[in-house]
Amino acid sequence: MSDPVDLLVGGMTCASCAARIEKKLNRLPGVEATVNYATDKATVRLPAGTSVDDAIATIVATGYTARLPAPPAETIPVVLDAETLALRQRLLVSTALAVPVTLLSMVPALQFTNWQWLALMLAAPVAVWGAWPFHRAAALNARHGAASMDTLISVGVLAAFGWSLYALFLGDAGMTGMTMEFSFSMTGSGSTEIYLEVAAAVTVFILAGRYFEARAKTRSGAALTALVNLGAKDVAVLRGAPGTALERRIPIGELVVGDVFVVRPGEKVATDGVVVDGASAIDTSLLTGEAVPVEVGPGDTVVGATANSGGRLTVRATRVGADTELARIGRLVEQAQSGKAPVQRLADRVSAVFVPIVFVIALGTLVTWLALGAGAEQAFTAAVATLIIACPCALGLATPTALLVGTGRGAQLGILIRGPQTLESTRKVDTIVLDKTGTVTTGRMALLGVHVGAGVSAGTADGPAGATAETELLRLAGAAEAGSEHPIGLAITNGATDRAGVLPAATAFASAQGFGVQASVEGHLVLVGRPRWLADEWQVTLPADLAAALAGIEARGQTAVAVAWDGAAKGILAVADEVKPTSAAAVAQLIALGLTPMLLTGDNPTVARAVADQVSITEVFAGMLPADKVARVQSLQAAGHVVAMVGDGVNDAAALAAADLGIAMGTGTDVAIEASDITLVRADLLAVADAIRLSRRTLGTIKANLFWAFAYNVAAIPLAALGLLNPLIAGAAMALSSVFVVSNSLRLRGFRPAVSDAR
């Protein structure tokens, strides 16, 4: 069996199309295939002797198009955007033509002499060209003995338009002075009535739903594009003999394994490699999601696209191109997206049964009336009324109107919902996996604690009047760290400024990469860094009270930084990634929604457990790399759980895509956002609970819409079949069901987010 091959499939209009293609492919000997309607992609495993061309030919024979995807830099997103733009053009033109047709048909005061012929001229392009995608799909379904939503739409539009043509050209509706009035009586109906507004309005409503759906689908490949953009675009390589090598900047595509390249402070590491010379702090949050940078030196490995936040590094490339860690994460995202099962929409499932029943009833109505001796016109009128009342205008509006109102309300609350498949996932989710950094915590290092030694005086001669011992410790430590670009140093300086005010100037600043800093502040040699560094390099040991404080800080999973001057230890500072104020309340709300929360993080177990305890999460998984997070999500799914994943980093992207429901913080990376089903614009975990509640409410509204859309039709079909409902009233009843569906959807505008005292 070969490796999976992805094919881009064109022409699918509903989930039943994907199921039909998948069935055809799997009938080929030895072929294993899945077709994803949401991404317009077929993933195929081919046995020996079966080629990609065979799979493409099978898809084409089924009535669709298929091709191998182009490289990411080429035109796939452009093609998808062009299809969406074409659908929008079809919608806009159809709307412009349908509005006057509807007004002329429904408002007698506007019906001037021979108005019906103008209505025909305007409605014909809508019923034929505007509704062409539905007619084509219906014909394709008929070839395979199937029926779908498109079949109902096409039949309804053609029935209304066809009867109107009959009435205009062969009946009395084309006569000068003809007007239309509402009447429940069958008398005067038939060849004196036209239903052009029904054909035009149905087409416009359904096109609108399809357009918004297509616009969402065009973004399905954006995650991988965002991944490509994360990497460095060029690199400074060293060419020549050691000691005399010259630095030359080349495009990243020309870099090969074994090349030695330079990474300056603030630059991205060009590709995976091993440090040859230099020492620095590397921001690895791309992979681990953790705010604390990793100190590296000669012999340590670095990963492409991570950021150098410290000194100059010289690195030897060990992996390039498709072999890098970044590329591997990209493949994880793509595989997880492609592995999602096609979404079977409720309307399509019901339509498969409903359409044949409607056809049988309409045909039975025609035959019965003829058998009872009624005229052909009356029999055909009853049959057409049956088809029109079954026309799924409200059914087509049920999902898009609720989705538009629900997602619009969500946008006001900072919640961006992808589509109907997302709503179905929220209803079934029973487990929610939370990333730590940037999700439960702020993702930024902060000064959380200050422990002052017994020997610190209330101030120095140059210090502010009334300064406390803690203020004095912060003033000197913050001033010494002011020259550092390390995240821990920045946290200390910012925290000191907030608590102690303006900091004194520091001179003779020097940094020991990965250990600490030294500076002269107000006549004192101030040392700020790791306790081990102070002991080994400066022979400064911690007294008993500070040693106890150090142990407590480390037990809580925080980073301990020692402060000394004049040759003696003066205090210990606690620095850590701070838990967001609303996280504990948000977790409580998630539990109230019936979800089991879990914490998934690349950080160490001590830190992970400390954060989990603060927000009342019992299940914790620490030290998780991107592949580990995906594996954990998949293991939960294999155990029968429906899993939601909340994250914000590139390291979370694959797990977000693999989860049944992916929720990304909008303050995170583009990759995480594009791989998710829901994006939270506000970086507040409370928004996760709001998103799930809103999604479930929207799904409930869609289901209520679908029920009442069918209820109107099912209740009116017997009336039409018995000759008690003429086609015009059938159209009015259909419009009434549409009004109900829209009104019910608008109730979502009243959704209110949960309020927490933590806010």
mmCIF file of N, CA and C in Angstrom, residues 47 141 174 187 291 343 355 362 393 460 551 571 681 738:
data_model
loop_
_atom_site.group_PDB
_atom_site.id
_atom_site.type_symbol
_atom_site.label_atom_id
_atom_site.label_comp_id
_atom_site.label_asym_id
_atom_site.label_seq_id
_atom_site.Cartn_x
_atom_site.Cartn_y
_atom_site.Cartn_z
ATOM 1 N N PRO A 47 -3.080 0.597 -3.833
ATOM 2 C CA PRO A 47 -2.267 -0.618 -3.851
ATOM 3 C C PRO A 47 -1.375 -0.631 -5.093
ATOM 4 N N ASN A 141 -27.265 13.687 -9.219
ATOM 5 C CA ASN A 141 -27.882 12.776 -8.251
ATOM 6 C C ASN A 141 -28.800 11.776 -8.947
ATOM 7 N N GLY A 174 -50.840 35.266 -19.834
ATOM 8 C CA GLY A 174 -50.124 36.207 -20.686
ATOM 9 C C GLY A 174 -50.993 37.291 -21.279
ATOM 10 N N THR A 187 -60.803 28.031 -7.819
ATOM 11 C CA THR A 187 -61.433 28.688 -8.958
ATOM 12 C C THR A 187 -60.563 29.848 -9.425
ATOM 13 N N ALA A 291 6.810 30.287 27.820
ATOM 14 C CA ALA A 291 7.374 31.631 27.741
ATOM 15 C C ALA A 291 8.845 31.676 28.133
ATOM 16 N N VAL A 343 -18.929 15.826 7.208
ATOM 17 C CA VAL A 343 -20.078 16.204 8.029
ATOM 18 C C VAL A 343 -21.372 15.914 7.264
ATOM 19 N N VAL A 355 -37.501 13.725 -0.528
ATOM 20 C CA VAL A 355 -37.696 14.017 -1.953
ATOM 21 C C VAL A 355 -38.460 12.911 -2.673
ATOM 22 N N ALA A 362 -46.844 13.853 -5.367
ATOM 23 C CA ALA A 362 -47.235 14.732 -6.473
ATOM 24 C C ALA A 362 -47.773 13.924 -7.650
ATOM 25 N N CYS A 393 -37.536 26.199 0.680
ATOM 26 C CA CYS A 393 -37.014 27.540 0.933
ATOM 27 C C CYS A 393 -36.640 27.701 2.407
ATOM 28 N N THR A 460 18.868 53.453 51.013
ATOM 29 C CA THR A 460 20.252 53.911 50.899
ATOM 30 C C THR A 460 20.255 55.423 50.967
ATOM 31 N N ALA A 551 13.367 27.338 48.416
ATOM 32 C CA ALA A 551 12.740 26.022 48.340
ATOM 33 C C ALA A 551 11.239 26.140 48.086
ATOM 34 N N GLY A 571 18.074 39.108 48.911
ATOM 35 C CA GLY A 571 16.687 38.712 48.717
ATOM 36 C C GLY A 571 16.530 37.708 47.584
ATOM 37 N N VAL A 681 -11.333 36.045 19.949
ATOM 38 C CA VAL A 681 -10.608 37.298 19.737
ATOM 39 C C VAL A 681 -10.067 37.824 21.053
ATOM 40 N N SER A 738 -40.618 30.550 5.921
ATOM 41 C CA SER A 738 -39.329 31.238 5.856
ATOM 42 C C SER A 738 -39.272 32.375 6.874
#
